[in-house]
Amino acid sequence: MPAGSDDNTVDHPGTGTDDDRRRRRAPGSLEGEILAVLHDSGTPLSPGEVRERLAARDDHELSYSAVVTTLSRLHAKGVVTRGRSGRAYRYAAPSDPSGLVAWRMSRLLDAEADHAPALTHFISGLSARDEELVRRLLLGDTTGDGTPEGGLRTGGPGAGG
């Protein structure tokens, strides 16, 4: 596959042939890859273990410091948990896959100064079924099946802008 032909890499011209091109991940994609590794593991991992699993997934080895920095940032954002294991930390993704999707969506929305246009475009692109599901969830059906369970949060941090 040529460099830059998938969603996780960006072409950066080298000084010579195509073989000289460096491959870089798209902004934010490393966070998503690390979250997927942590979630798939089902158990807390050290930065070294995360690094090994990432290398096994895409055959591209990252520096240890890149993994530690990304894990530290995810922890500071409250996306992953960490606990001491000897002198090192072990990290875990406490959320299920839907929680990771919600976090990614929120992160994208937070990049926009005015949330209304982004949300308008998002909702207009939903299927009729998903639009109805959003309506029910906003009215208090947090199960999505018609059973009221207290409603969704409509204010506070991260609730929109």
Coordinates of C-alpha atoms in Angstrom, one line a residue:
M1 CA 0.0 0.0 0.0
P2 CA 1.5 3.4 -0.9
A3 CA 2.4 5.8 1.8
G4 CA -0.5 8.0 2.8
S5 CA -3.2 5.8 1.1
D6 CA -4.9 4.9 4.4
D7 CA -6.6 7.1 6.9
N8 CA -3.8 6.9 9.5
T9 CA -0.9 8.2 7.6
V10 CA 0.1 11.4 5.9
D11 CA 2.7 11.7 3.0
H12 CA 5.7 13.8 3.8
P13 CA 8.0 14.1 0.7
G14 CA 11.5 12.9 1.4
T15 CA 14.7 14.1 -0.3
G16 CA 14.7 11.4 -3.0
T17 CA 12.6 8.4 -4.1
D18 CA 9.3 7.2 -2.9
D19 CA 11.2 4.9 -0.6
D20 CA 12.6 7.9 1.2
R21 CA 9.1 9.2 2.2
R22 CA 8.4 9.2 5.9
R23 CA 5.0 8.0 7.1
R24 CA 3.3 9.9 9.9
R25 CA 0.0 9.2 11.6
A26 CA -2.8 11.6 11.1
P27 CA -3.3 13.9 14.2
G28 CA -5.1 12.1 17.0
S29 CA -4.9 8.6 15.4
L30 CA -2.3 7.4 17.8
E31 CA -4.6 8.1 20.7
G32 CA -7.3 6.0 19.1
E33 CA -4.9 3.2 18.4
I34 CA -3.6 3.1 22.0
L35 CA -7.2 3.2 23.3
A36 CA -8.1 0.2 21.0
V37 CA -5.0 -1.7 22.3
L38 CA -6.0 -1.0 25.9
H39 CA -9.6 -1.9 25.4
D40 CA -8.7 -5.1 23.5
S41 CA -6.3 -6.2 26.2
G42 CA -9.0 -6.3 28.9
T43 CA -6.2 -5.8 31.5
P44 CA -4.0 -2.9 32.4
L45 CA -0.8 -2.6 30.3
S46 CA 2.5 -1.0 30.8
P47 CA 3.7 1.5 28.2
G48 CA 6.2 -1.1 26.9
E49 CA 3.4 -3.6 26.5
V50 CA 1.3 -1.0 24.6
R51 CA 4.2 -0.3 22.4
E52 CA 4.7 -4.0 21.6
R53 CA 1.1 -4.5 20.7
L54 CA 1.0 -1.4 18.5
A55 CA 4.1 -2.7 16.6
A56 CA 2.4 -6.1 16.1
R57 CA -0.7 -4.4 14.7
D58 CA 0.9 -2.1 12.1
D59 CA 4.5 -3.3 11.8
H60 CA 5.7 0.2 12.6
E61 CA 7.7 0.6 15.8
L62 CA 7.1 3.8 17.9
S63 CA 9.5 5.2 20.4
Y64 CA 8.8 4.4 24.0
S65 CA 8.6 8.1 24.9
A66 CA 5.9 8.6 22.2
V67 CA 3.7 5.9 23.8
V68 CA 4.4 7.3 27.4
T69 CA 3.5 10.8 26.3
T70 CA 0.3 9.8 24.6
L71 CA -0.7 7.6 27.6
S72 CA 0.0 10.5 30.0
R73 CA -2.1 12.9 27.9
L74 CA -5.0 10.4 27.8
H75 CA -4.8 10.0 31.5
A76 CA -4.8 13.8 32.0
K77 CA -8.0 14.0 29.8
G78 CA -9.6 11.3 32.0
V79 CA -9.9 8.9 29.2
V80 CA -7.7 6.1 30.7
T81 CA -6.9 5.1 34.2
R82 CA -3.5 4.2 35.6
G83 CA -2.2 2.5 38.7
R84 CA 1.3 1.9 40.0
S85 CA 3.0 -1.4 39.4
G86 CA 6.4 -1.2 41.0
R87 CA 8.1 1.9 39.7
A88 CA 6.0 2.0 36.5
Y89 CA 2.3 2.8 35.7
R90 CA -0.1 0.4 34.1
Y91 CA -2.9 1.9 32.0
A92 CA -6.4 0.7 31.3
A93 CA -9.3 1.9 29.1
P94 CA -12.3 1.7 31.5
S95 CA -14.8 2.4 28.8
D96 CA -16.4 0.0 26.4
P97 CA -16.1 0.5 22.6
S98 CA -19.2 2.8 22.5
G99 CA -17.6 5.0 25.2
L100 CA -14.5 5.3 23.0
V101 CA -16.6 6.3 20.0
A102 CA -18.4 8.9 22.2
W103 CA -15.1 10.3 23.4
R104 CA -13.8 10.6 19.9
M105 CA -17.0 12.4 18.8
S106 CA -16.8 14.8 21.7
R107 CA -13.1 15.5 20.9
L108 CA -14.0 16.4 17.3
L109 CA -16.9 18.6 18.5
D110 CA -14.7 20.4 21.0
A111 CA -12.4 21.4 18.1
E112 CA -15.2 23.6 16.7
A113 CA -15.8 27.0 18.3
D114 CA -19.5 26.9 17.3
H115 CA -21.1 23.5 18.0
A116 CA -24.4 24.3 16.3
P117 CA -23.3 23.9 12.6
A118 CA -21.3 20.7 13.4
L119 CA -24.3 19.2 15.2
T120 CA -26.7 20.3 12.6
H121 CA -24.6 18.6 9.8
F122 CA -24.2 15.5 12.0
I123 CA -27.9 15.1 12.7
S124 CA -28.9 15.8 9.1
G125 CA -26.7 13.0 8.0
L126 CA -28.3 10.4 10.3
S127 CA -30.7 7.8 9.1
A128 CA -34.3 8.2 10.1
R129 CA -33.9 5.4 12.6
D130 CA -30.8 7.0 14.3
E131 CA -32.5 10.4 14.3
E132 CA -35.4 8.9 16.1
L133 CA -33.1 7.2 18.6
V134 CA -31.4 10.5 19.3
R135 CA -34.8 12.1 19.9
R136 CA -35.8 9.3 22.4
L137 CA -32.5 9.5 24.2
L138 CA -32.8 13.3 24.6
L139 CA -36.3 12.8 26.0
G140 CA -35.1 10.4 28.7
D141 CA -35.0 7.0 27.2
T142 CA -31.3 6.2 27.9
T143 CA -31.8 2.5 26.9
G144 CA -32.9 3.5 23.4
D145 CA -35.7 0.9 23.6
G146 CA -38.5 3.2 24.9
T147 CA -37.8 2.5 28.6
P148 CA -37.2 5.9 30.5
E149 CA -34.3 5.8 32.8
G150 CA -33.7 9.4 33.8
G151 CA -32.7 11.2 30.7
L152 CA -29.4 12.4 29.3
R153 CA -27.2 15.1 30.8
T154 CA -28.1 18.4 29.0
G155 CA -25.7 20.7 30.8
G156 CA -22.2 20.9 32.3
P157 CA -18.8 20.1 31.0
G158 CA -18.7 18.5 27.6
A159 CA -22.4 18.8 27.1
G160 CA -22.3 21.1 24.2
G161 CA -21.7 24.6 23.4

